[in-house]
């Protein structure tokens, strides 16, 4: 039995697949800015790295091995959390995490544009301002707040898409922290890492000298 060839336009196939997956025609992805990810991961290492060596040098009741395991697991969790990304198309905005860590973080959400009713500011304990979408809870008729991630790369472009798809006023929406703030934090982190090298070297010297006392 012979099959009859059918002419197909590749763009039509792409659109069909995108529709089947429930994606919009111009989906864009906004990950957390790499500079911010690098700074926070290094800061975690700078703060936690010396602890197992200090525990060994001071003969603390906590095992250095268990400290190392706990610190490593914490770093992996932080790495997964910083894998958060915002996906935007002409249908909705969605916040999600990488598949391998998604089971741990339940903070992901999806908000169709036609359910976004407002974008409201909230002050933080550190004096900054964050923004929440006000939308309808899919499980009912009650309103629900959706936190807008503000540390993503291309934040200004993200805000432009929000205004384009919702007609909400985004004129006053600004990033939570300016790049120079993370640049300053990175400098302090690098200085702290240099101090860590001295601390670890001293702790190892004390640990090696302890049996001879």
mmCIF file of C-alpha atoms in Angstrom:
data_model
loop_
_atom_site.group_PDB
_atom_site.id
_atom_site.type_symbol
_atom_site.label_atom_id
_atom_site.label_comp_id
_atom_site.label_asym_id
_atom_site.label_seq_id
_atom_site.Cartn_x
_atom_site.Cartn_y
_atom_site.Cartn_z
ATOM 1 C CA UNK A 1 0.000 0.000 0.000
ATOM 2 C CA UNK A 2 1.546 3.319 -1.102
ATOM 3 C CA UNK A 3 1.417 6.426 1.015
ATOM 4 C CA UNK A 4 0.505 9.751 -0.502
ATOM 5 C CA UNK A 5 3.032 12.529 0.200
ATOM 6 C CA UNK A 6 1.667 15.626 1.854
ATOM 7 C CA UNK A 7 3.246 19.061 1.500
ATOM 8 C CA UNK A 8 3.899 20.626 4.900
ATOM 9 C CA UNK A 9 5.224 24.029 5.768
ATOM 10 C CA UNK A 10 7.836 23.782 8.581
ATOM 11 C CA UNK A 11 6.475 26.916 10.235
ATOM 12 C CA UNK A 12 3.026 25.347 10.344
ATOM 13 C CA UNK A 13 4.470 22.285 12.052
ATOM 14 C CA UNK A 14 6.195 24.491 14.641
ATOM 15 C CA UNK A 15 3.001 26.396 15.349
ATOM 16 C CA UNK A 16 1.053 23.162 15.691
ATOM 17 C CA UNK A 17 3.564 21.737 18.157
ATOM 18 C CA UNK A 18 3.597 24.976 20.144
ATOM 19 C CA UNK A 19 -0.202 24.986 20.305
ATOM 20 C CA UNK A 20 -0.233 21.343 21.361
ATOM 21 C CA UNK A 21 2.165 22.128 24.214
ATOM 22 C CA UNK A 22 -0.004 25.014 25.337
ATOM 23 C CA UNK A 23 2.701 27.590 24.594
ATOM 24 C CA UNK A 24 2.263 31.015 23.108
ATOM 25 C CA UNK A 25 3.713 31.988 19.771
ATOM 26 C CA UNK A 26 6.485 34.173 21.204
ATOM 27 C CA UNK A 27 7.539 32.616 24.492
ATOM 28 C CA UNK A 28 10.488 34.298 26.174
ATOM 29 C CA UNK A 29 12.484 33.031 29.145
ATOM 30 C CA UNK A 30 14.039 35.251 31.829
ATOM 31 C CA UNK A 31 16.504 33.478 34.159
ATOM 32 C CA UNK A 32 18.026 35.056 37.254
ATOM 33 C CA UNK A 33 20.890 37.306 36.193
ATOM 34 C CA UNK A 34 24.159 35.284 36.013
ATOM 35 C CA UNK A 35 26.052 38.001 37.917
ATOM 36 C CA UNK A 36 23.596 37.711 40.803
ATOM 37 C CA UNK A 37 23.773 33.908 40.773
ATOM 38 C CA UNK A 38 27.584 33.966 40.847
ATOM 39 C CA UNK A 39 27.680 36.480 43.698
ATOM 40 C CA UNK A 40 25.242 34.582 45.910
ATOM 41 C CA UNK A 41 26.851 31.186 45.286
ATOM 42 C CA UNK A 42 30.297 32.553 46.128
ATOM 43 C CA UNK A 43 28.924 34.279 49.219
ATOM 44 C CA UNK A 44 27.503 30.965 50.444
ATOM 45 C CA UNK A 45 30.907 29.309 49.988
ATOM 46 C CA UNK A 46 32.658 32.195 51.746
ATOM 47 C CA UNK A 47 30.329 31.987 54.745
ATOM 48 C CA UNK A 48 30.100 28.220 55.105
ATOM 49 C CA UNK A 49 33.363 26.886 53.661
ATOM 50 C CA UNK A 50 35.608 27.282 56.733
ATOM 51 C CA UNK A 51 33.179 25.641 59.171
ATOM 52 C CA UNK A 52 34.287 21.989 58.752
ATOM 53 C CA UNK A 53 37.945 22.979 59.161
ATOM 54 C CA UNK A 54 37.183 25.036 62.271
ATOM 55 C CA UNK A 55 35.149 22.147 63.691
ATOM 56 C CA UNK A 56 38.137 19.848 63.229
ATOM 57 C CA UNK A 57 40.615 22.317 64.701
ATOM 58 C CA UNK A 58 38.492 23.022 67.786
ATOM 59 C CA UNK A 59 37.342 19.407 68.176
ATOM 60 C CA UNK A 60 33.722 20.514 68.081
ATOM 61 C CA UNK A 61 31.051 17.912 68.904
ATOM 62 C CA UNK A 62 29.679 18.241 65.362
ATOM 63 C CA UNK A 63 31.446 15.960 62.905
ATOM 64 C CA UNK A 64 33.332 17.854 60.159
ATOM 65 C CA UNK A 65 32.127 15.217 57.706
ATOM 66 C CA UNK A 66 28.466 15.867 58.505
ATOM 67 C CA UNK A 67 29.081 19.602 58.315
ATOM 68 C CA UNK A 68 30.602 19.140 54.865
ATOM 69 C CA UNK A 69 27.662 17.046 53.706
ATOM 70 C CA UNK A 70 25.153 19.573 55.062
ATOM 71 C CA UNK A 71 26.967 22.506 53.471
ATOM 72 C CA UNK A 72 27.161 20.692 50.127
ATOM 73 C CA UNK A 73 23.432 19.920 50.204
ATOM 74 C CA UNK A 74 22.697 23.534 51.085
ATOM 75 C CA UNK A 75 24.785 24.736 48.134
ATOM 76 C CA UNK A 76 22.924 22.401 45.786
ATOM 77 C CA UNK A 77 19.609 23.709 47.140
ATOM 78 C CA UNK A 78 20.741 27.313 46.639
ATOM 79 C CA UNK A 79 21.889 26.500 43.109
ATOM 80 C CA UNK A 80 18.473 25.031 42.361
ATOM 81 C CA UNK A 81 16.665 28.027 43.851
ATOM 82 C CA UNK A 82 18.751 30.379 41.715
ATOM 83 C CA UNK A 83 17.655 28.355 38.681
ATOM 84 C CA UNK A 84 14.248 30.045 38.951
ATOM 85 C CA UNK A 85 13.080 31.476 35.645
ATOM 86 C CA UNK A 86 10.168 33.493 34.350
ATOM 87 C CA UNK A 87 8.480 32.376 31.120
ATOM 88 C CA UNK A 88 6.278 34.811 29.240
ATOM 89 C CA UNK A 89 4.142 34.396 26.134
ATOM 90 C CA UNK A 90 0.978 35.982 24.799
ATOM 91 C CA UNK A 91 -1.156 33.744 27.027
ATOM 92 C CA UNK A 92 0.363 33.910 30.503
ATOM 93 C CA UNK A 93 3.337 34.562 32.763
ATOM 94 C CA UNK A 94 4.828 31.589 34.594
ATOM 95 C CA UNK A 95 7.487 31.206 37.287
ATOM 96 C CA UNK A 96 9.132 27.807 37.473
ATOM 97 C CA UNK A 97 12.260 25.933 38.572
ATOM 98 C CA UNK A 98 14.471 23.276 36.918
ATOM 99 C CA UNK A 99 12.842 19.875 36.849
ATOM 100 C CA UNK A 100 15.420 18.214 39.115
ATOM 101 C CA UNK A 101 14.697 20.606 42.021
ATOM 102 C CA UNK A 102 11.057 21.452 41.344
ATOM 103 C CA UNK A 103 9.809 18.946 43.924
ATOM 104 C CA UNK A 104 11.539 20.939 46.669
ATOM 105 C CA UNK A 105 10.314 24.416 45.718
ATOM 106 C CA UNK A 106 6.556 24.807 45.637
ATOM 107 C CA UNK A 107 6.693 28.518 44.839
ATOM 108 C CA UNK A 108 6.137 28.215 41.106
ATOM 109 C CA UNK A 109 2.976 29.707 39.638
ATOM 110 C CA UNK A 110 1.223 30.531 36.372
ATOM 111 C CA UNK A 111 -1.066 33.485 35.768
ATOM 112 C CA UNK A 112 -3.021 33.947 32.522
ATOM 113 C CA UNK A 113 -2.944 37.563 31.395
ATOM 114 C CA UNK A 114 -6.721 37.871 31.356
ATOM 115 C CA UNK A 115 -6.750 37.060 35.099
ATOM 116 C CA UNK A 116 -4.176 39.723 36.052
ATOM 117 C CA UNK A 117 -6.195 42.501 37.658
ATOM 118 C CA UNK A 118 -3.512 44.758 39.156
ATOM 119 C CA UNK A 119 0.182 45.113 39.955
ATOM 120 C CA UNK A 120 0.643 46.384 43.503
ATOM 121 C CA UNK A 121 3.800 47.410 45.412
ATOM 122 C CA UNK A 122 4.743 46.126 48.845
ATOM 123 C CA UNK A 123 7.573 47.417 51.028
ATOM 124 C CA UNK A 124 10.113 44.935 52.389
ATOM 125 C CA UNK A 125 11.758 44.816 55.793
ATOM 126 C CA UNK A 126 15.002 46.111 54.246
ATOM 127 C CA UNK A 127 13.317 49.211 52.845
ATOM 128 C CA UNK A 128 12.967 47.967 49.265
ATOM 129 C CA UNK A 129 9.823 47.558 47.200
ATOM 130 C CA UNK A 130 8.542 44.383 45.573
ATOM 131 C CA UNK A 131 5.543 43.975 43.304
ATOM 132 C CA UNK A 132 2.697 41.495 43.325
ATOM 133 C CA UNK A 133 0.233 40.606 40.605
ATOM 134 C CA UNK A 134 -3.316 40.460 41.892
ATOM 135 C CA UNK A 135 -5.178 37.705 40.102
ATOM 136 C CA UNK A 136 -8.027 35.256 40.492
ATOM 137 C CA UNK A 137 -7.185 31.962 42.175
ATOM 138 C CA UNK A 138 -7.836 29.177 39.596
ATOM 139 C CA UNK A 139 -9.290 27.019 42.389
ATOM 140 C CA UNK A 140 -11.985 29.533 43.205
ATOM 141 C CA UNK A 141 -13.190 33.067 42.892
ATOM 142 C CA UNK A 142 -10.915 34.562 45.544
ATOM 143 C CA UNK A 143 -8.050 36.893 44.742
ATOM 144 C CA UNK A 144 -4.455 35.739 45.049
ATOM 145 C CA UNK A 145 -1.115 37.575 45.071
ATOM 146 C CA UNK A 146 1.716 36.464 42.746
ATOM 147 C CA UNK A 147 5.204 37.792 43.494
ATOM 148 C CA UNK A 148 6.924 39.249 40.432
ATOM 149 C CA UNK A 149 10.588 38.074 40.368
ATOM 150 C CA UNK A 150 12.799 41.154 40.216
ATOM 151 C CA UNK A 151 16.308 39.711 39.922
ATOM 152 C CA UNK A 152 15.971 38.290 36.419
ATOM 153 C CA UNK A 153 18.186 39.202 33.496
ATOM 154 C CA UNK A 154 16.376 41.581 31.145
ATOM 155 C CA UNK A 155 14.008 42.873 33.826
ATOM 156 C CA UNK A 156 13.138 46.019 31.854
ATOM 157 C CA UNK A 157 12.125 43.864 28.867
ATOM 158 C CA UNK A 158 10.017 41.670 31.169
ATOM 159 C CA UNK A 159 8.205 44.723 32.520
ATOM 160 C CA UNK A 160 7.610 45.899 28.962
ATOM 161 C CA UNK A 161 5.955 42.581 28.113
ATOM 162 C CA UNK A 162 3.769 42.810 31.215
ATOM 163 C CA UNK A 163 2.528 46.215 30.112
ATOM 164 C CA UNK A 164 2.062 45.003 26.550
ATOM 165 C CA UNK A 165 -0.097 42.012 27.464
ATOM 166 C CA UNK A 166 -2.054 43.485 30.379
ATOM 167 C CA UNK A 167 -2.213 47.281 29.923
ATOM 168 C CA UNK A 168 -1.260 47.567 33.612
ATOM 169 C CA UNK A 169 0.698 50.656 34.628
ATOM 170 C CA UNK A 170 4.343 49.606 35.085
ATOM 171 C CA UNK A 171 5.939 53.047 34.950
ATOM 172 C CA UNK A 172 7.131 52.938 38.567
ATOM 173 C CA UNK A 173 8.325 49.309 38.550
ATOM 174 C CA UNK A 174 12.080 49.180 39.129
ATOM 175 C CA UNK A 175 14.493 46.332 39.991
ATOM 176 C CA UNK A 176 14.750 45.498 43.686
ATOM 177 C CA UNK A 177 18.533 45.988 43.688
ATOM 178 C CA UNK A 178 20.782 47.841 41.259
ATOM 179 C CA UNK A 179 23.724 46.003 39.613
ATOM 180 C CA UNK A 180 26.295 48.106 41.505
ATOM 181 C CA UNK A 181 24.931 46.742 44.785
ATOM 182 C CA UNK A 182 25.744 43.176 43.754
ATOM 183 C CA UNK A 183 29.086 44.383 42.420
ATOM 184 C CA UNK A 184 29.913 45.755 45.857
ATOM 185 C CA UNK A 185 28.698 42.543 47.477
ATOM 186 C CA UNK A 186 30.923 40.539 45.120
ATOM 187 C CA UNK A 187 33.967 42.584 46.137
ATOM 188 C CA UNK A 188 33.260 41.940 49.834
ATOM 189 C CA UNK A 189 32.707 38.254 49.041
ATOM 190 C CA UNK A 190 36.072 37.953 47.284
ATOM 191 C CA UNK A 191 37.745 39.650 50.256
ATOM 192 C CA UNK A 192 35.980 37.219 52.594
ATOM 193 C CA UNK A 193 37.180 34.277 50.484
ATOM 194 C CA UNK A 194 40.745 35.558 50.873
ATOM 195 C CA UNK A 195 40.230 35.663 54.652
ATOM 196 C CA UNK A 196 38.815 32.130 54.450
ATOM 197 C CA UNK A 197 42.059 30.857 52.919
ATOM 198 C CA UNK A 198 43.999 32.199 55.906
ATOM 199 C CA UNK A 199 41.391 30.802 58.322
ATOM 200 C CA UNK A 200 41.486 27.334 56.763
ATOM 201 C CA UNK A 201 45.289 27.333 56.701
ATOM 202 C CA UNK A 202 45.397 28.264 60.381
ATOM 203 C CA UNK A 203 42.768 25.667 61.293
ATOM 204 C CA UNK A 204 44.708 22.918 59.494
ATOM 205 C CA UNK A 205 47.896 23.943 61.306
ATOM 206 C CA UNK A 206 46.132 23.772 64.661
ATOM 207 C CA UNK A 207 44.598 20.399 63.819
ATOM 208 C CA UNK A 208 48.002 18.963 62.845
ATOM 209 C CA UNK A 209 49.681 20.392 65.939
ATOM 210 C CA UNK A 210 47.011 19.119 68.366
ATOM 211 C CA UNK A 211 48.252 15.455 68.490
ATOM 212 C CA UNK A 212 51.776 16.639 69.378
ATOM 213 C CA UNK A 213 50.617 18.647 72.430
#
